[in-house]
Short mmCIF file of C-alpha atoms in Angstrom, two decimals:
data_model
loop_
_atom_site.label_atom_id
_atom_site.label_comp_id
_atom_site.label_asym_id
_atom_site.label_seq_id
_atom_site.Cartn_x
_atom_site.Cartn_y
_atom_site.Cartn_z
CA MET A 1 12.95 -19.88 -6.08
CA SER A 2 12.05 -22.31 -7.84
CA ASP A 3 14.65 -24.80 -6.89
CA ASN A 4 13.42 -25.22 -3.26
CA SER A 5 16.50 -27.09 -2.10
CA ARG A 6 19.16 -24.42 -2.79
CA GLY A 7 18.83 -22.46 0.03
CA PHE A 8 17.79 -18.93 0.34
CA PHE A 9 20.83 -16.66 0.07
CA ARG A 10 22.33 -18.39 -2.83
CA TRP A 11 21.77 -17.66 -6.11
CA THR A 12 22.85 -18.96 -9.73
CA LEU A 13 24.54 -16.79 -12.39
CA HIS A 14 22.47 -15.90 -15.13
CA GLY A 15 24.72 -16.12 -18.03
CA ASP A 16 27.59 -14.12 -18.07
CA GLY A 17 26.20 -12.45 -15.95
CA THR A 18 27.17 -9.21 -17.47
CA SER A 19 23.65 -9.64 -19.83
CA ILE A 20 20.02 -10.70 -21.05
CA ALA A 21 19.16 -11.88 -24.17
CA PRO A 22 16.31 -10.71 -25.72
CA GLY A 23 13.10 -11.97 -24.33
CA GLU A 24 14.92 -13.15 -21.27
CA VAL A 25 14.85 -11.97 -17.36
CA VAL A 26 16.93 -12.81 -14.77
CA SER A 27 14.89 -15.11 -12.33
CA PRO A 28 14.40 -15.42 -8.13
CA SER A 29 17.09 -17.25 -7.91
CA GLU A 30 19.62 -16.22 -10.17
CA ARG A 31 21.43 -13.47 -10.29
CA LEU A 32 23.90 -10.72 -11.89
CA THR A 33 27.60 -10.32 -11.60
CA TRP A 34 28.29 -8.45 -7.70
CA PRO A 35 28.45 -5.33 -8.65
CA ARG A 36 25.60 -5.28 -11.16
CA THR A 37 23.14 -6.11 -8.51
CA ILE A 38 24.64 -3.80 -5.54
CA GLY A 39 23.52 -1.68 -8.88
CA ILE A 40 20.10 -2.78 -9.37
CA GLY A 41 20.04 -2.99 -5.35
CA ILE A 42 20.44 0.21 -4.81
CA GLN A 43 17.99 1.34 -7.64
CA HIS A 44 15.30 -0.66 -5.61
CA VAL A 45 16.18 1.96 -2.48
CA VAL A 46 15.71 5.12 -4.56
CA ALA A 47 12.05 3.92 -6.12
CA MET A 48 10.78 2.75 -3.23
CA PHE A 49 12.23 5.51 -0.76
CA GLY A 50 10.25 8.44 -2.00
CA ALA A 51 6.83 6.77 -0.74
CA THR A 52 8.85 5.05 2.14
CA PHE A 53 9.79 8.48 4.12
CA LEU A 54 6.82 10.28 3.53
CA VAL A 55 4.96 8.02 5.67
CA PRO A 56 6.87 8.55 9.40
CA LEU A 57 6.92 12.58 8.08
CA LEU A 58 3.37 12.78 7.85
CA THR A 59 2.74 10.15 10.92
CA GLY A 60 5.30 12.10 13.27
CA PHE A 61 6.71 8.39 13.95
CA ASP A 62 10.21 8.85 13.28
CA PRO A 63 11.86 8.21 9.66
CA SER A 64 15.27 6.54 10.22
CA THR A 65 13.44 4.03 12.44
CA THR A 66 9.91 3.27 10.02
CA LEU A 67 13.26 2.59 7.81
CA PHE A 68 15.32 -0.15 9.41
CA PHE A 69 11.70 -1.71 9.68
CA THR A 70 11.21 -1.62 6.38
CA GLY A 71 14.92 -2.94 5.29
CA PHE A 72 14.71 -5.53 8.54
CA GLY A 73 10.93 -6.65 7.34
CA THR A 74 12.35 -7.10 3.83
CA LEU A 75 14.66 -9.81 4.65
CA LEU A 76 12.44 -11.40 6.81
CA PHE A 77 9.77 -11.60 4.02
CA LEU A 78 12.10 -13.42 1.44
CA LEU A 79 13.11 -15.78 3.80
CA ILE A 80 9.40 -16.54 4.40
CA THR A 81 8.91 -16.82 1.08
CA ALA A 82 11.84 -19.01 0.55
CA GLY A 83 13.00 -16.46 -1.30
CA ARG A 84 10.24 -16.72 -4.69
CA LEU A 85 8.97 -13.71 -4.70
CA PRO A 86 11.21 -9.78 -5.45
CA SER A 87 9.48 -7.76 -3.28
CA TYR A 88 10.70 -4.78 -0.74
CA LEU A 89 8.56 -3.52 2.38
CA GLY A 90 8.36 -0.19 2.45
CA SER A 91 6.50 1.48 4.71
CA SER A 92 1.98 1.57 3.71
CA PHE A 93 0.34 4.70 3.97
CA ALA A 94 -3.11 2.62 4.30
CA LEU A 95 -1.94 3.21 7.94
CA ILE A 96 -1.46 7.10 7.95
CA ALA A 97 -5.29 7.54 9.04
CA PRO A 98 -5.90 4.78 11.27
CA ILE A 99 -2.11 6.68 13.47
CA GLY A 100 -2.95 10.04 12.96
CA ALA A 101 -7.39 9.46 14.52
CA VAL A 102 -4.97 8.27 17.60
CA THR A 103 -2.28 10.82 17.72
CA GLY A 104 -3.68 13.69 16.19
CA TYR A 105 0.30 14.54 15.01
CA VAL A 106 -0.20 17.50 12.13
CA ALA A 107 2.65 16.93 10.00
CA GLY A 108 4.29 20.03 9.26
CA GLY A 109 2.35 22.12 12.66
CA GLY A 110 5.94 22.28 14.47
CA GLN A 111 5.10 19.75 16.92
CA THR A 112 6.48 16.76 18.00
CA ILE A 113 4.20 13.69 18.25
CA ASP A 114 3.34 12.51 21.79
CA ASP A 115 4.96 9.22 22.79
CA HIS A 116 2.13 7.34 24.59
CA LEU A 117 -0.62 8.33 21.86
CA ALA A 118 2.62 7.34 19.30
CA SER A 119 2.82 4.11 21.08
CA LEU A 120 -1.07 3.10 21.42
CA ALA A 121 -1.31 3.75 17.34
CA GLN A 122 1.80 1.07 17.21
CA GLY A 123 -0.68 -1.78 19.86
CA GLY A 124 -3.37 -0.47 16.91
CA ILE A 125 -0.31 -1.28 13.94
CA ILE A 126 0.02 -4.28 15.80
CA MET A 127 -3.39 -5.38 15.83
CA ALA A 128 -3.65 -5.14 11.77
CA GLY A 129 -0.73 -6.51 11.90
CA GLY A 130 -1.69 -9.56 13.36
CA SER A 131 -4.92 -9.83 11.67
CA LEU A 132 -2.54 -10.01 8.68
CA PHE A 133 -0.71 -13.21 9.99
CA ILE A 134 -4.32 -14.41 10.66
CA ILE A 135 -5.26 -13.62 7.18
CA GLY A 136 -2.25 -15.09 5.86
CA LEU A 137 -1.96 -18.93 7.72
CA ILE A 138 -5.87 -18.78 6.54
CA VAL A 139 -5.24 -18.36 2.64
CA HIS A 140 -2.10 -20.40 3.10
CA PHE A 141 -4.11 -23.86 4.42
CA ALA A 142 -7.27 -22.90 3.29
CA GLY A 143 -7.14 -21.29 0.09
CA ALA A 144 -8.05 -17.31 -1.46
CA ALA A 145 -11.86 -18.04 -2.11
CA TRP A 146 -13.64 -17.66 1.32
CA ILE A 147 -12.25 -13.71 0.80
CA ASP A 148 -13.96 -13.51 -2.32
CA LYS A 149 -17.18 -14.24 -1.26
CA LEU A 150 -17.32 -11.99 1.79
CA MET A 151 -15.04 -8.95 0.22
CA PRO A 152 -16.27 -9.54 -4.05
CA PRO A 153 -14.99 -6.63 -5.61
CA VAL A 154 -17.25 -4.12 -5.24
CA VAL A 155 -16.44 -4.08 -1.36
CA THR A 156 -12.92 -4.88 -1.51
CA GLY A 157 -12.52 -2.11 -3.79
CA ALA A 158 -15.01 0.31 -1.97
CA ILE A 159 -12.94 0.33 1.54
CA VAL A 160 -9.83 0.53 -0.49
CA SER A 161 -10.22 3.38 -2.31
CA LEU A 162 -12.37 4.67 0.92
CA ILE A 163 -8.83 4.82 2.78
CA GLY A 164 -7.13 6.76 0.22
CA PHE A 165 -10.14 9.37 0.09
CA ASN A 166 -10.14 10.08 3.47
CA LEU A 167 -7.04 11.56 4.02
CA ALA A 168 -7.95 14.40 1.51
CA PRO A 169 -8.21 16.36 3.70
CA SER A 170 -4.94 16.01 5.59
CA ALA A 171 -3.32 16.75 2.32
CA TRP A 172 -5.17 19.77 2.30
CA ASN A 173 -3.75 21.30 5.96
CA ASN A 174 -0.64 20.52 4.54
CA VAL A 175 -1.13 21.91 1.51
CA LYS A 176 -2.61 25.02 2.39
CA THR A 177 0.57 26.07 4.77
CA ALA A 178 2.45 27.06 1.22
CA PRO A 179 0.51 26.73 -2.00
CA LEU A 180 2.84 27.49 -3.99
CA THR A 181 5.64 24.94 -3.12
CA ALA A 182 3.12 22.06 -3.13
CA THR A 183 1.78 23.53 -6.64
CA VAL A 184 5.71 22.97 -7.28
CA THR A 185 5.36 19.36 -6.58
CA ILE A 186 2.53 18.17 -7.96
CA VAL A 187 3.22 19.67 -11.21
CA SER A 188 6.87 17.73 -10.97
CA ILE A 189 5.50 14.60 -10.43
CA LEU A 190 2.78 14.72 -12.76
CA LEU A 191 5.17 16.17 -15.77
CA ILE A 192 7.83 13.88 -14.88
CA THR A 193 5.99 11.46 -15.16
CA VAL A 194 5.15 12.06 -18.62
CA LEU A 195 8.23 13.55 -20.14
CA PHE A 196 11.03 10.28 -19.02
CA LYS A 197 10.68 6.62 -19.95
CA GLY A 198 12.25 3.98 -17.82
CA ILE A 199 13.41 4.41 -14.55
CA ILE A 200 13.71 8.42 -14.01
CA GLY A 201 9.99 8.47 -14.57
CA ARG A 202 8.90 5.67 -11.82
CA LEU A 203 11.38 7.98 -9.20
CA ALA A 204 8.76 10.78 -10.33
CA ILE A 205 7.73 11.29 -6.93
CA LEU A 206 11.60 11.30 -5.08
CA ILE A 207 12.44 13.98 -7.76
CA GLY A 208 9.35 15.81 -7.81
CA VAL A 209 10.24 15.84 -4.15
CA LEU A 210 13.26 17.01 -4.05
CA ILE A 211 12.42 19.84 -7.36
CA GLY A 212 9.34 20.62 -3.70
CA TYR A 213 12.53 20.74 -1.48
CA ALA A 214 14.68 22.67 -2.79
CA THR A 215 11.65 25.09 -4.24
CA ALA A 216 10.75 25.50 -0.18
CA CYS A 217 15.02 25.90 0.52
CA ILE A 218 14.70 29.11 -2.06
CA ARG A 219 11.36 30.30 0.33
CA ASP A 220 13.07 30.12 3.43
CA GLU A 221 10.32 26.78 4.48
CA VAL A 222 13.19 24.38 5.80
CA ASP A 223 14.86 24.16 9.51
CA PHE A 224 17.87 23.01 8.36
CA SER A 225 19.09 23.28 12.17
CA ALA A 226 18.39 19.53 14.08
CA ILE A 227 20.79 18.39 11.68
CA ALA A 228 23.44 19.88 12.67
CA ASN A 229 22.76 18.15 16.33
CA ALA A 230 22.27 14.89 15.51
CA ASP A 231 25.11 12.22 15.52
CA TRP A 232 26.37 10.55 11.88
CA VAL A 233 26.75 7.38 13.21
CA GLY A 234 23.88 6.01 16.12
CA ALA A 235 21.26 3.45 15.60
CA PRO A 236 17.44 4.56 15.25
CA ALA A 237 14.65 5.57 18.55
CA PHE A 238 12.70 2.44 19.19
CA ARG A 239 9.85 2.91 21.52
CA ALA A 240 7.53 0.08 23.14
CA PRO A 241 3.91 -0.17 21.99
CA ALA A 242 0.95 -0.06 24.11
CA PHE A 243 -2.75 -1.25 23.61
CA ASP A 244 -6.27 -0.16 23.94
CA LEU A 245 -8.50 -2.64 22.05
CA SER A 246 -11.81 0.34 21.35
CA LEU A 247 -8.29 1.13 18.88
CA ILE A 248 -9.38 -1.73 17.23
CA GLY A 249 -11.93 -0.45 13.90
CA LEU A 250 -9.39 2.54 13.10
CA PHE A 251 -6.93 -0.22 12.56
CA VAL A 252 -8.08 -3.38 10.79
CA PRO A 253 -9.83 -2.71 8.14
CA VAL A 254 -6.05 -1.74 6.66
CA VAL A 255 -5.50 -4.90 6.09
CA LEU A 256 -7.66 -5.40 3.52
CA VAL A 257 -5.46 -2.85 1.64
CA LEU A 258 -2.94 -4.98 2.80
CA MET A 259 -4.32 -7.75 1.33
CA ALA A 260 -4.77 -5.83 -2.18
CA GLU A 261 -1.36 -5.33 -2.34
CA ASN A 262 0.31 -8.05 -1.83
CA ILE A 263 -1.70 -10.37 -4.03
CA GLY A 264 -1.71 -7.83 -6.61
CA HIS A 265 1.98 -7.70 -6.09
CA VAL A 266 2.45 -12.04 -6.20
CA LYS A 267 -0.11 -11.31 -9.72
CA SER A 268 2.32 -8.71 -11.35
CA VAL A 269 5.17 -10.63 -10.50
CA SER A 270 3.98 -14.31 -12.07
CA ALA A 271 3.29 -12.03 -15.07
CA MET A 272 6.84 -11.33 -15.95
CA THR A 273 8.56 -13.49 -15.18
CA GLY A 274 5.68 -16.30 -16.26
CA GLU A 275 6.53 -18.44 -13.05
CA ASN A 276 3.27 -19.73 -10.72
CA LEU A 277 3.06 -18.05 -7.73
CA ASP A 278 -0.27 -18.42 -6.82
CA ASP A 279 1.14 -21.14 -3.48
CA VAL A 280 3.43 -18.44 -2.10
CA THR A 281 0.31 -16.19 -2.27
CA GLY A 282 -0.21 -16.88 2.11
CA ARG A 283 3.40 -16.53 3.03
CA ALA A 284 3.30 -13.17 1.20
CA LEU A 285 0.35 -12.26 3.43
CA PHE A 286 1.29 -13.71 6.53
CA ALA A 287 5.83 -12.75 6.26
CA ASP A 288 4.12 -8.74 5.82
CA GLY A 289 1.50 -9.12 8.60
CA LEU A 290 4.50 -10.46 10.52
CA SER A 291 7.09 -7.98 9.39
CA THR A 292 4.54 -5.25 10.44
CA MET A 293 3.28 -6.43 14.25
CA ILE A 294 7.66 -6.26 14.22
CA ALA A 295 7.66 -2.85 13.50
CA GLY A 296 4.53 -2.07 15.39
CA PHE A 297 6.55 -2.96 18.21
CA GLY A 298 9.41 -0.88 17.77
CA GLY A 299 8.15 1.82 16.67
CA GLY A 300 7.94 1.97 12.23
CA SER A 301 4.65 2.50 10.47
CA GLY A 302 3.61 -1.26 8.93
CA THR A 303 4.57 -1.90 6.01
CA THR A 304 3.33 -3.57 2.78
CA THR A 305 4.44 -4.95 -1.00
CA TYR A 306 5.55 -1.49 -3.08
CA ALA A 307 4.64 -1.21 -7.20
CA GLU A 308 7.76 1.17 -7.48
CA ASN A 309 10.20 -1.93 -7.33
CA ILE A 310 8.14 -3.50 -10.09
CA GLY A 311 8.73 -1.64 -12.03
CA VAL A 312 11.97 -1.03 -11.14
CA MET A 313 11.79 -4.66 -12.35
CA ALA A 314 10.56 -4.35 -15.62
CA ALA A 315 11.92 -1.88 -16.32
CA THR A 316 15.53 -3.57 -15.44
CA ARG A 317 14.29 -7.49 -16.49
CA VAL A 318 16.22 -8.61 -13.47
CA TYR A 319 13.92 -10.37 -10.29
CA SER A 320 16.72 -12.01 -8.81
CA THR A 321 15.85 -11.61 -5.08
CA ALA A 322 19.90 -10.69 -4.44
CA ALA A 323 19.01 -7.60 -5.94
CA TYR A 324 16.15 -7.40 -3.14
CA VAL A 325 18.58 -8.34 -0.34
CA VAL A 326 21.04 -5.92 -1.20
CA ALA A 327 18.31 -2.56 -1.20
CA ALA A 328 17.63 -3.88 3.21
CA PHE A 329 21.41 -3.91 3.92
CA THR A 330 21.62 -0.77 2.04
CA ALA A 331 18.53 0.78 3.81
CA LEU A 332 19.69 -0.34 7.11
CA ALA A 333 22.53 0.89 7.06
CA LEU A 334 21.20 4.20 5.73
CA SER A 335 18.36 4.15 9.14
CA MET A 336 22.00 4.22 11.35
CA LEU A 337 22.88 7.10 10.16
CA PRO A 338 20.96 9.83 12.32
CA LYS A 339 21.96 13.12 9.71
CA PHE A 340 20.26 11.63 7.34
CA GLY A 341 17.05 11.11 9.57
CA GLN A 342 17.16 14.25 10.23
CA ILE A 343 18.07 15.80 6.90
CA ILE A 344 14.47 14.35 5.69
CA ALA A 345 12.89 15.38 8.74
CA THR A 346 13.01 18.33 6.78
CA ILE A 347 10.63 18.51 4.29
CA PRO A 348 8.75 20.98 5.53
CA ALA A 349 4.83 20.35 5.01
CA GLY A 350 3.90 22.39 1.18
CA VAL A 351 6.13 19.36 0.02
CA LEU A 352 4.41 16.86 1.92
CA GLY A 353 1.31 18.58 0.83
CA GLY A 354 2.22 17.70 -2.72
CA ALA A 355 2.92 14.39 -2.81
CA ALA A 356 0.40 13.60 -0.30
CA THR A 357 -2.23 14.70 -2.28
CA ILE A 358 -1.42 12.58 -5.34
CA LEU A 359 -0.40 9.23 -3.30
CA TYR A 360 -3.86 9.45 -1.00
CA GLY A 361 -5.15 10.00 -4.54
CA MET A 362 -3.35 6.81 -5.98
CA ILE A 363 -4.40 4.56 -2.95
CA GLY A 364 -8.07 5.61 -3.70
CA MET A 365 -7.92 4.89 -7.17
CA LEU A 366 -5.94 1.15 -6.40
CA GLY A 367 -9.58 0.54 -5.30
CA VAL A 368 -11.28 1.81 -8.90
CA ARG A 369 -8.99 -0.36 -10.57
CA ILE A 370 -9.99 -3.24 -9.03
CA TRP A 371 -13.64 -2.47 -9.47
CA VAL A 372 -12.08 -1.99 -13.28
CA GLN A 373 -10.38 -4.78 -14.09
CA ASN A 374 -13.50 -7.29 -12.17
CA ARG A 375 -15.98 -5.37 -14.42
CA VAL A 376 -18.17 -4.16 -11.12
CA ASP A 377 -20.90 -3.49 -12.84
CA PHE A 378 -22.66 -0.72 -11.00
CA SER A 379 -26.10 -1.11 -12.78
CA ASP A 380 -26.62 -3.33 -10.03
CA PRO A 381 -28.57 -1.42 -7.22
CA VAL A 382 -26.98 -3.64 -4.92
CA ASN A 383 -23.47 -2.97 -6.02
CA LEU A 384 -24.20 1.17 -7.09
CA ASN A 385 -25.61 1.70 -3.35
CA THR A 386 -23.43 -0.09 -1.44
CA ALA A 387 -20.27 1.28 -2.77
CA ALA A 388 -22.21 5.08 -2.33
CA VAL A 389 -23.07 4.74 0.97
CA ALA A 390 -19.51 3.27 1.71
CA MET A 391 -18.09 6.00 -0.05
CA VAL A 392 -19.79 8.54 1.27
CA VAL A 393 -19.27 8.06 5.23
CA ALA A 394 -14.97 7.64 4.77
CA ILE A 395 -14.70 10.64 3.08
CA ALA A 396 -16.98 12.98 5.19
CA ASP A 397 -15.56 10.83 7.83
CA TYR A 398 -18.84 9.90 9.75
CA THR A 399 -17.75 9.11 14.06
CA LEU A 400 -19.97 7.14 16.26
CA ILE A 401 -18.89 6.91 19.36
CA ALA A 402 -20.27 3.57 21.49
CA GLY A 403 -19.26 3.53 25.11
CA LYS A 404 -15.26 4.47 25.72
CA MET A 405 -15.04 2.96 21.66
CA THR A 406 -15.31 5.10 18.61
CA PHE A 407 -15.39 4.41 15.18
CA SER A 408 -14.80 7.02 12.55
CA GLY A 409 -14.89 6.76 8.89
CA ILE A 410 -12.70 4.20 7.31
CA ALA A 411 -14.06 1.90 9.92
CA LEU A 412 -17.73 3.09 9.62
CA GLY A 413 -17.18 3.08 5.64
CA SER A 414 -15.62 -0.10 5.89
CA VAL A 415 -18.53 -1.77 8.27
CA ALA A 416 -21.61 -0.64 5.66
CA ALA A 417 -19.68 -2.08 2.21
CA ILE A 418 -19.32 -5.28 3.48
CA VAL A 419 -23.06 -5.36 5.57
CA ILE A 420 -25.23 -3.32 2.90
CA TYR A 421 -23.34 -5.65 0.69
CA HIS A 422 -24.37 -8.48 1.86
CA LEU A 423 -28.05 -7.33 2.97
CA MET A 424 -29.45 -6.13 -0.04
CA ARG A 425 -27.55 -9.75 -1.79
CA TRP A 426 -30.05 -11.28 0.33
CA ILE A 427 -33.14 -9.46 0.16
CA SER A 428 -32.85 -8.69 -3.31
CA LYS A 429 -32.76 -12.49 -4.19
CA ALA A 430 -35.37 -13.17 -1.34
CA ARG A 431 -38.27 -10.82 -2.97
CA GLY A 432 -36.91 -11.23 -6.82
CA THR A 433 -35.85 -7.52 -6.78
CA ASN A 434 -32.02 -8.58 -8.65
CA LEU A 435 -34.86 -8.53 -11.78
CA GLU A 436 -36.27 -4.61 -11.33
CA GLN A 437 -35.91 -1.37 -13.10
CA VAL A 438 -32.00 0.21 -12.11
CA SER A 439 -32.92 3.67 -11.10
CA PRO A 440 -31.40 6.54 -12.86
CA ALA A 441 -27.94 7.08 -11.78
CA SER A 442 -27.00 3.92 -13.18
CA VAL A 443 -28.44 3.53 -16.75
CA PRO A 444 -27.35 0.76 -18.23
CA ALA A 445 -24.90 0.77 -21.61
CA GLY A 446 -22.93 -1.66 -23.99
CA THR A 447 -21.63 -4.80 -22.27
CA GLU A 448 -24.04 -3.71 -19.00
CA LEU A 449 -27.96 -5.27 -21.79
CA GLU A 450 -25.35 -8.58 -21.64
CA SER A 451 -26.00 -8.84 -17.01
CA GLU A 452 -28.53 -11.82 -15.64
CA PRO A 453 -31.17 -9.64 -14.25
CA TYR A 454 -31.33 -8.18 -18.34
CA ALA A 455 -31.68 -11.39 -20.09
CA LYS A 456 -33.95 -12.93 -17.71
CA ARG A 457 -36.23 -10.23 -18.51
CA ARG A 458 -35.58 -9.70 -22.23
CA LYS A 459 -36.33 -14.22 -21.97
CA ALA A 460 -39.22 -13.51 -20.13
CA PRO A 461 -42.32 -13.96 -21.72
CA SER A 462 -44.93 -10.90 -21.61
CA THR A 463 -47.79 -10.37 -19.43
CA GLU A 464 -49.06 -7.36 -21.20
CA ALA A 465 -52.84 -8.26 -22.95
#
């Protein structure tokens, strides 16, 4: 909180607690009246729900268990960040690809997930969370400058992007099961996004899935049998993890996505509240890492900060962590309703494929956004080739088997991005080829002509007779 001496779970009432003056915001350490705070907290649950419940459906994990660990993880995150960083930790889409690679589960395929393979995937989730935890500790004590040196924007953007695009075949496989239902879902999400302002527009994924679900019901694509057999109240189904170090190459690259999402969340909240939160970045990273590890130990998917909830904060101008505490306890309560979990599990493959088409693409475009925001110069052959090779390796899902270890597209693409960038950069500087003419595929234009290689060429004396 802005006043750390107040402690957590103690908030100052903003004004009269009923209104927000123009230009003001309700800060993380403040709250409105409890009825209003509870209402906003429920909005946060609705906002995160569309994406959060899709992860277990696409991976074969239990929806109620996943929901439980998102609520628990959110409370843990708020405690570790001392209530200064309002955020909901929802399910991370970046982990879908490695989980699927381990379990072989196909959403909507009619089969249940293999328990042993799911346990191995949980072990991978724990390894990813542990890596993020360690990085968070390093960032907290040493700062984040080393991250930029190891993984400059061209590398980070490539890795984040390739994780999303690697999932494209999975989305297509679901779409093929019910093309019409998938198309209705996609079109609904896109139209709601642009037709409606405020909270409705920000809930496009959830509402689009509901429209797709209704379409699937009309087309008799939904099986309701499991709902009647489920209890009304009961604890989520927990499952112990299993470990296989040969899977580490599948899961550790996902840490880069989690890092990008957490750091982006910190910067976004800082910009909207006017409070410098750079000192909380390390805490946010290791809090999310710890939350992901705990989820892995119990049968949940990994967690990450959710951009959907930033939209709610921007629309309401309420950044109170009290609302997130309400959201977390609401999620925990819903996870204790088995019938509710079974209703979620009835969402058919066609609807999942439609939503995944957009969500997987969004992960891919998050990487492109990193390139754009950092003005990555693709007229530089090193940058161009780094991204080019990494993306093709991941999208085509290249596979390397070394003994008992298997490295697939995401792991190979991530390693390729880091190695190619640093090796090419070192050689090009040593040989002076960083000043050579670029390839025809990256003809310079506009501000690219102001880059260092071109500036040096313009200043260099002519050697022609």
